[in-house]
XYZ file of C-alpha atoms in Angstrom:
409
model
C -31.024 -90.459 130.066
C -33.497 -91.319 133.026
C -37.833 -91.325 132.289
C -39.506 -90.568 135.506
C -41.344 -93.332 137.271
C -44.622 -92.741 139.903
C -43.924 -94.017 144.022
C -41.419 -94.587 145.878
C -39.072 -96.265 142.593
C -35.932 -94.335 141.177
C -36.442 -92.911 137.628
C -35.974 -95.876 135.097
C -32.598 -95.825 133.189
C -31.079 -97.212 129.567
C -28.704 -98.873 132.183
C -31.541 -100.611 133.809
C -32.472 -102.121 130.708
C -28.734 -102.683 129.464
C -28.682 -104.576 133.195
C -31.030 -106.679 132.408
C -30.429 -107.774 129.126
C -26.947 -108.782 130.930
C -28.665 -110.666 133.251
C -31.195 -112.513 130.447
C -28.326 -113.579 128.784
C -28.479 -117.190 128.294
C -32.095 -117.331 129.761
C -34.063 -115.375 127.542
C -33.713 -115.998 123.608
C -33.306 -113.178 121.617
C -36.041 -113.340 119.034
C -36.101 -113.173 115.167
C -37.090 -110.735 112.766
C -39.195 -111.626 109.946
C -40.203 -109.865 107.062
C -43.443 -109.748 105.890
C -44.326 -108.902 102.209
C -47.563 -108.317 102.293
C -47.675 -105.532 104.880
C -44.386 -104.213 103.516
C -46.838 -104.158 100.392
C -49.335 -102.526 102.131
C -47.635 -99.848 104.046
C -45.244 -98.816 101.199
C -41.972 -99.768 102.792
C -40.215 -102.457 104.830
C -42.075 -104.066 107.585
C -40.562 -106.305 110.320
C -42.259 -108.793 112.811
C -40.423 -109.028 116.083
C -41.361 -112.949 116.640
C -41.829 -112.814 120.663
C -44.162 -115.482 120.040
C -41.252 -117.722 119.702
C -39.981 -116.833 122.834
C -39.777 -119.277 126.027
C -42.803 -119.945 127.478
C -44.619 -118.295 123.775
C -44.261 -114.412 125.315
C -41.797 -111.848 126.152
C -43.231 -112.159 129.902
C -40.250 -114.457 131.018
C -38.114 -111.163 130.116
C -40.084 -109.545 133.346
C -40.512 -112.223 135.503
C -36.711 -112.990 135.378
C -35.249 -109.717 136.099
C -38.109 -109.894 139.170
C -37.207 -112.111 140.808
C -33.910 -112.663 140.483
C -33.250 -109.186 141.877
C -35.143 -110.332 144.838
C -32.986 -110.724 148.114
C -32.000 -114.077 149.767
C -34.603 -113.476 152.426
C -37.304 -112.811 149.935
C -36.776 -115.721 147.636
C -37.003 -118.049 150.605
C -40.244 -116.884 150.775
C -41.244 -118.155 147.645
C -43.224 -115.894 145.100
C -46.747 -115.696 143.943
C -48.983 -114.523 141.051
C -52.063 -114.082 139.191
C -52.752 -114.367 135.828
C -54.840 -116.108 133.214
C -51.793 -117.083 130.689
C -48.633 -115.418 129.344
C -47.080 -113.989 132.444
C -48.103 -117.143 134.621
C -45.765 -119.135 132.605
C -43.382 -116.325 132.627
C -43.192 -117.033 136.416
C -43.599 -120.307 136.607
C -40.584 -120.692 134.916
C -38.139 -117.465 135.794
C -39.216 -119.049 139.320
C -38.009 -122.876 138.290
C -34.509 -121.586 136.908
C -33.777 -119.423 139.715
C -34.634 -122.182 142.220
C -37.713 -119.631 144.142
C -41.282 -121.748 145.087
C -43.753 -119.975 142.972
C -47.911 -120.518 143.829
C -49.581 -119.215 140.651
C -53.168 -117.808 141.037
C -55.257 -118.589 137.775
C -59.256 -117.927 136.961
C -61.345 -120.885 137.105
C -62.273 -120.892 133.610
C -58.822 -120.548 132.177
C -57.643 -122.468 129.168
C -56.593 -125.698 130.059
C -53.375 -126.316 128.094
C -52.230 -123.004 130.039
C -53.026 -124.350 133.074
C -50.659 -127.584 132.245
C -48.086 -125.384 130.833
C -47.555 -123.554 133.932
C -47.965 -126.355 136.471
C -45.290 -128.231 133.888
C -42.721 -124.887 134.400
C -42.841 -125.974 137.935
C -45.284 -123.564 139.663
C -48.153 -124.426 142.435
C -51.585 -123.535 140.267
C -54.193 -122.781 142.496
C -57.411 -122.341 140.305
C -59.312 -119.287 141.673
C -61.879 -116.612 140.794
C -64.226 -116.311 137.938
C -62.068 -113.299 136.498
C -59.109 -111.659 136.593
C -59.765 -109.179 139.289
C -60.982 -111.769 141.746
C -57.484 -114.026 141.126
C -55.672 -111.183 141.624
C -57.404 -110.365 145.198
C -56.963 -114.109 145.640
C -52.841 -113.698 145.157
C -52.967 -110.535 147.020
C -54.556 -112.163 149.782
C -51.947 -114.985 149.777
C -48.947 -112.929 149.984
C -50.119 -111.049 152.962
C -50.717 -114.420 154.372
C -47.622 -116.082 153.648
C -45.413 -113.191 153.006
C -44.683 -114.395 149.361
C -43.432 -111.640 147.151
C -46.120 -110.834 145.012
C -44.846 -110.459 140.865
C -46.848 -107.672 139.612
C -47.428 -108.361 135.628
C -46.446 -104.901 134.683
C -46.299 -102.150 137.104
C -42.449 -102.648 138.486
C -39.321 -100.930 137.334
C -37.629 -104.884 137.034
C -40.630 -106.156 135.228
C -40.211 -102.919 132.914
C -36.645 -103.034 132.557
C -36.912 -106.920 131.959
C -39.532 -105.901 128.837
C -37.466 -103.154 127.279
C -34.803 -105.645 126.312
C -37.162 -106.097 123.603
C -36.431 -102.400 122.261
C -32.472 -103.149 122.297
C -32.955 -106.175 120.170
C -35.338 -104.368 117.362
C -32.399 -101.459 117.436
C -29.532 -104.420 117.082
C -31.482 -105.834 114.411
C -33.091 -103.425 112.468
C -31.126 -99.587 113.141
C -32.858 -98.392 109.920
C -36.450 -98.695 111.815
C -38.730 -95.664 112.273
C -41.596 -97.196 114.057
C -42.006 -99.442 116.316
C -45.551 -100.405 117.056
C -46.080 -102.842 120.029
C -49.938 -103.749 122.147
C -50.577 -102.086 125.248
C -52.183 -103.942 128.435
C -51.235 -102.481 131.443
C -48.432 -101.103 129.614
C -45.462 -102.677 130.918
C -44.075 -103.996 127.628
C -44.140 -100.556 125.441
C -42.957 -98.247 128.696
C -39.894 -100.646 128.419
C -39.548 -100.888 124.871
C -39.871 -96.947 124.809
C -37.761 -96.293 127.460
C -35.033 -98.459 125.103
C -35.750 -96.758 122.190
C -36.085 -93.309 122.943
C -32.601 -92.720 124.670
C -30.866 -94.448 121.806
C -33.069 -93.588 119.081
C -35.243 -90.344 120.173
C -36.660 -90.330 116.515
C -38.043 -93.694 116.202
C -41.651 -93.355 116.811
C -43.194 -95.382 119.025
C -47.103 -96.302 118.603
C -49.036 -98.579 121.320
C -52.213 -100.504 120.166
C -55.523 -101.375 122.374
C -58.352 -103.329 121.817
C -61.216 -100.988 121.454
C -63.074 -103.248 124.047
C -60.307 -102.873 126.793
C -58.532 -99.137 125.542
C -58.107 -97.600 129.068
C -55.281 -95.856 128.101
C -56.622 -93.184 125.693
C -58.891 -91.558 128.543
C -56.503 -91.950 131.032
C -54.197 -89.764 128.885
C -56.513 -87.380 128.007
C -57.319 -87.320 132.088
C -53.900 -86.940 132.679
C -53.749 -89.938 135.220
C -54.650 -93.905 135.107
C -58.389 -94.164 134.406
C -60.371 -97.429 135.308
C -62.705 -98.799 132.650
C -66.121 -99.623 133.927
C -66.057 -102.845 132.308
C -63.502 -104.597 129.465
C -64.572 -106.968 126.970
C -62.045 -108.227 123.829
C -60.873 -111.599 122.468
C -57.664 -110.204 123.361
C -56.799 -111.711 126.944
C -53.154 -110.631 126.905
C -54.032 -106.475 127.198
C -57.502 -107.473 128.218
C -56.555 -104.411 131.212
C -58.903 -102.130 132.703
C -56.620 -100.050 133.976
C -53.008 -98.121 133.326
C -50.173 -98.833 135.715
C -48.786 -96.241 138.037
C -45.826 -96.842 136.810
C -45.657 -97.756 133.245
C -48.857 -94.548 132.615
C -45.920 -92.134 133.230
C -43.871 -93.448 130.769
C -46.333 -94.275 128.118
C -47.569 -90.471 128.716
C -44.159 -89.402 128.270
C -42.719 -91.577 125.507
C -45.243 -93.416 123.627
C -46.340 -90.594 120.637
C -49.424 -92.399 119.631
C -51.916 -95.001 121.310
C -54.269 -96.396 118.314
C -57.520 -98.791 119.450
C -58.603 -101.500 116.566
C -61.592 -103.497 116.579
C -62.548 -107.469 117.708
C -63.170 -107.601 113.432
C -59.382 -106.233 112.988
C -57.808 -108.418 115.144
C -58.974 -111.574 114.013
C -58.093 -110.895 110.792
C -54.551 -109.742 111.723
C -54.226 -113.172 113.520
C -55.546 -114.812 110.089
C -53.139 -112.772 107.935
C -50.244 -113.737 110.298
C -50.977 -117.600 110.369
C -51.554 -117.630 106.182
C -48.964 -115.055 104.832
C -46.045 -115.188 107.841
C -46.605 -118.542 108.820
C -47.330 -117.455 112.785
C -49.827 -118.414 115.559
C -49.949 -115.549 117.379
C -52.327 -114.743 119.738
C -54.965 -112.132 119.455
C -52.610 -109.627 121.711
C -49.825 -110.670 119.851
C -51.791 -109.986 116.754
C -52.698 -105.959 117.638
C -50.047 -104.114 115.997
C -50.436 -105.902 112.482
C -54.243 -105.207 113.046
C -53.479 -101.572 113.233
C -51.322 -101.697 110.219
C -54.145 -103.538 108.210
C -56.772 -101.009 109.591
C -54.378 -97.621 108.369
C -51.183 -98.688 106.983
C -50.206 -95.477 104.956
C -50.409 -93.522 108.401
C -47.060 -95.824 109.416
C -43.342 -94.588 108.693
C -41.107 -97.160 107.472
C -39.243 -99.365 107.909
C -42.341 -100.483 110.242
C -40.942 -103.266 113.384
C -44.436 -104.755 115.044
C -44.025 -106.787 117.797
C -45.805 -110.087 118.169
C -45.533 -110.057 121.503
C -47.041 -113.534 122.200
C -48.566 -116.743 120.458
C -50.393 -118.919 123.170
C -53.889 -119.433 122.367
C -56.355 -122.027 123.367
C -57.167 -124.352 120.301
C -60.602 -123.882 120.670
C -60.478 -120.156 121.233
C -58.069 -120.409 117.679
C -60.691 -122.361 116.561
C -63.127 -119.561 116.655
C -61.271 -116.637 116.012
C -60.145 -117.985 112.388
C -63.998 -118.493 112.225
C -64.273 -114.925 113.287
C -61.547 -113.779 110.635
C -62.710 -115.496 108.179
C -66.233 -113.412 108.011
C -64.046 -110.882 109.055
C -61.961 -110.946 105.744
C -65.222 -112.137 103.329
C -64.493 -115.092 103.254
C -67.675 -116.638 104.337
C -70.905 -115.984 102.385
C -74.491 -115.985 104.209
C -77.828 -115.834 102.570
C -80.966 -117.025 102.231
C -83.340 -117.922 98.897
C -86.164 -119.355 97.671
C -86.631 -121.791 95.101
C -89.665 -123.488 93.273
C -90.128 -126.942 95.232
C -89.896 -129.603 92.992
C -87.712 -132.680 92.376
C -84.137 -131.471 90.894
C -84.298 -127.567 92.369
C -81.907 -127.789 94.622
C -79.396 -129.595 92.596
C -79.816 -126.629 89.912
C -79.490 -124.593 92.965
C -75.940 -126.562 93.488
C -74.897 -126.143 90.181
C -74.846 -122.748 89.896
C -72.847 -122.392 92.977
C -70.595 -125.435 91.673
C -69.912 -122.738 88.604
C -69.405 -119.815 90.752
C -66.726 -121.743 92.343
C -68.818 -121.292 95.985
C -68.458 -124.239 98.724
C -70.997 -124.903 100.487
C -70.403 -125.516 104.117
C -73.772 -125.571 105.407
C -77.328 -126.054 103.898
C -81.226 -125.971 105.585
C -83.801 -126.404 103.314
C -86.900 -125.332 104.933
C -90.526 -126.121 103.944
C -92.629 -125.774 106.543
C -92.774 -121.670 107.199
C -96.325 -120.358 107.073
C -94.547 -117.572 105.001
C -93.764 -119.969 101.550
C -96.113 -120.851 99.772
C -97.736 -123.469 98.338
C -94.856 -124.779 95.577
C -91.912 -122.407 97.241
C -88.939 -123.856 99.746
C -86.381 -121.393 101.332
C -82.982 -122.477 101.446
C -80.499 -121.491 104.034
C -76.752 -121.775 102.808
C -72.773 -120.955 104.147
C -70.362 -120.449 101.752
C -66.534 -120.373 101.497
C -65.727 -117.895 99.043
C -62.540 -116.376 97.940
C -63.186 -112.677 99.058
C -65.655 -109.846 99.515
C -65.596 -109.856 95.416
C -65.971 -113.754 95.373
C -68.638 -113.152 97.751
C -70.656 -110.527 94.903
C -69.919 -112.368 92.088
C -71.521 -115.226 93.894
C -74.390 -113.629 94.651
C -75.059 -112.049 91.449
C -74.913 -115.763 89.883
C -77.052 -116.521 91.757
C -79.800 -113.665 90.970
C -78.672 -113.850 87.269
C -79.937 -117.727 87.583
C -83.053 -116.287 88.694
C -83.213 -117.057 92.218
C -84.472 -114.194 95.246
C -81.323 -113.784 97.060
C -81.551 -112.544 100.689
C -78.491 -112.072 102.886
């Protein structure tokens, strides 16, 4: 069974992807499948994490890169190969490039993470740090091969890199036949064209549904245009399908085998990133994190047994830093309010007290005395809580008003 392609490329195959699962063998590792309870819970039947996260280099993007360039010709890999990209499929270069013995030059934005910069220079690649986003690296890389004649490694949009991807499909099949749905984050969309390309010739009734963050989603009204669409502008925590724009390529094959694209919110994935580190034990990143934030956000609309696809799990510390933060409001877990209390020697430890009994902790406090709004024997106390839940966070609050203080949120 072939799937047409766009340009000058030969329809993509099941033996292209068969080929290059042959050809990862021994390079790429073939990834676990965890369960995961609570979702399972949650959904109302068996749900499966593909753990790409744990794959070399933290992403399925060595997949790609391999088959790349190791189908490139003697002539081209003396050349050397270049790239641009602010994380996963820099690595996924970097080091398809090391074991095949190709020079790679790696175009990054200036203001990307620094532990990805060191991770890709450590894989063996040239980093050149340029542009302030991802559109002016990529001219930058662009611009380079022309110069040099470098083969430039698109990230998604080329039958290899799409072939290399959909090994992903044969493994879920191999290790879970009894799935129905496979649900798996769109970018530019050349992880679920492969995946679906996989799973529809072998399994034509698995369904297979592709997630975008609502701030970068350029594939729903390209789809509904009936060609690639170009956002005016992307914004999302999520820099691994932080794309503005379908691939000639992999569009085709999403419009043809994908049966649902779903878009979840900044909120939604940094909670799906918090369930995954506290219930299945993951760091994923927030790309990685999309299709268990579109089970959390509508998990009866899923058929089971459910496979998502953590697709990657590098993230900045810092950025993980926040996020958490982020999921934590997110999930109610934080509590923030305001109230006023009669200012006098032992009021704020009553204050304390009740909170101590509510079982609140209090991360933060400002007590204010000074606003022209108090008056004369009133101070206005500013607090963040840890709480348990968005019913932690009421039962808190009511404590609170039930001690007899003017709670303000």
């Amino acid at each position: 069974m072939s799937f047409r392609t766009a340009g000058p490329f030969p329809p993509l195959i099941l033996d292209d992807v068969r080929g290059a699962q042959k050809m990862l063998s021994g390079v790429a590792r073939t990834t676990g499948m965890e369960g995961s309870r609570h979702l399972s819970s949650l959904v109302g039947a068996p749900v499966h994490l593909k753990c790409e996260n744990l794959q070399r280099t933290g992403s399925f993007k060595l997949r790609g890169a391999y088959v790349r360039i190791a189908g490139l010709s003697p002539v081209e890999r003396a050349a050397g190969v270049v790239a641009a990209s602010a994380g996963n499929h820099a690595q996924g270069v970097a080091l398809a490039s090391s074991l095949l013995g190709v020079r790679s030059t790696v175009f990054m934005p200036v203001g990307a993470p620094l532990p990805k910069v060191a991770a890709t220079r450590e894989y063996g690649a040239e980093v050149r740090l340029q542009g302030h986003v991802v559109d002016e690296t990529l001219a930058a890389a662009q611009e380079y091969a022309e110069q040099t004649g470098a083969v430039f490694i698109h990230p998604f949009d080329h039958p290899d890199i799409i072939a290399g991807q959909g090994t992903v499909g044969l493994e879920i099949l191999e290790q879970c036949p009894e799935v129905r749905t496979v649900v798996v984050g769109i970018g530019g969309g050349g992880l679920a064209a492969g995946i679906a390309v996989a799973v529809k010739a072998l399994r034509p009734d698995v369904k297979v549904v592709g997630v975008q963050a609502a701030g970068a989603a350029a594939f729903p009204p390209s789809l509904s245009a009936g060609h690639p669409v170009a956002l005016d502008s992307v914004q999302t925590m999520a820099d691994g399908i932080k794309v503005g724009r379908p691939g000639d390529l992999t569009f085709p094959l999403v419009q043809e085998l994908v049966d649902e694209v779903r878009t979840v919110s900044e909120d939604e994935l940094s909670s799906a990133l918090l369930l995954c580190l506290e219930r299945a034990k993951m760091v994923v990143e927030p790309a990685g994190a999309s299709p268990v934030a579109a089970l959390l956000s509508d998990p009866k609309a899923f058929r089971g047994p459910v496979v998502a696809v953590l697709s990657g799990g590098n993230v900045d510390p810092l950025l993980m830093q926040r996020i958490l933060t982020h999921g934590m409001v997110a999930a109610g877990r934080y509590l923030s309010l305001r109230l006023r209390l009669t200012d006098r020697p032992g009021a704020l430890a009553a204050m304390l007290a009740t909170l101590s009994v509510a079982d609140a902790n209090v991360l933060d406090i400002q007590h204010v005395r000074t606003d022209p709004r108090l008056g004369l024997t009133e101070a206005e106390v500013e607090l963040h809580l840890e709480t348990k839940g968005p019913e932690h966070c009421d039962e808190v609050a009511a404590a609170l008003r039930t001690a007899g203080y003017l709670v303000r949120s």
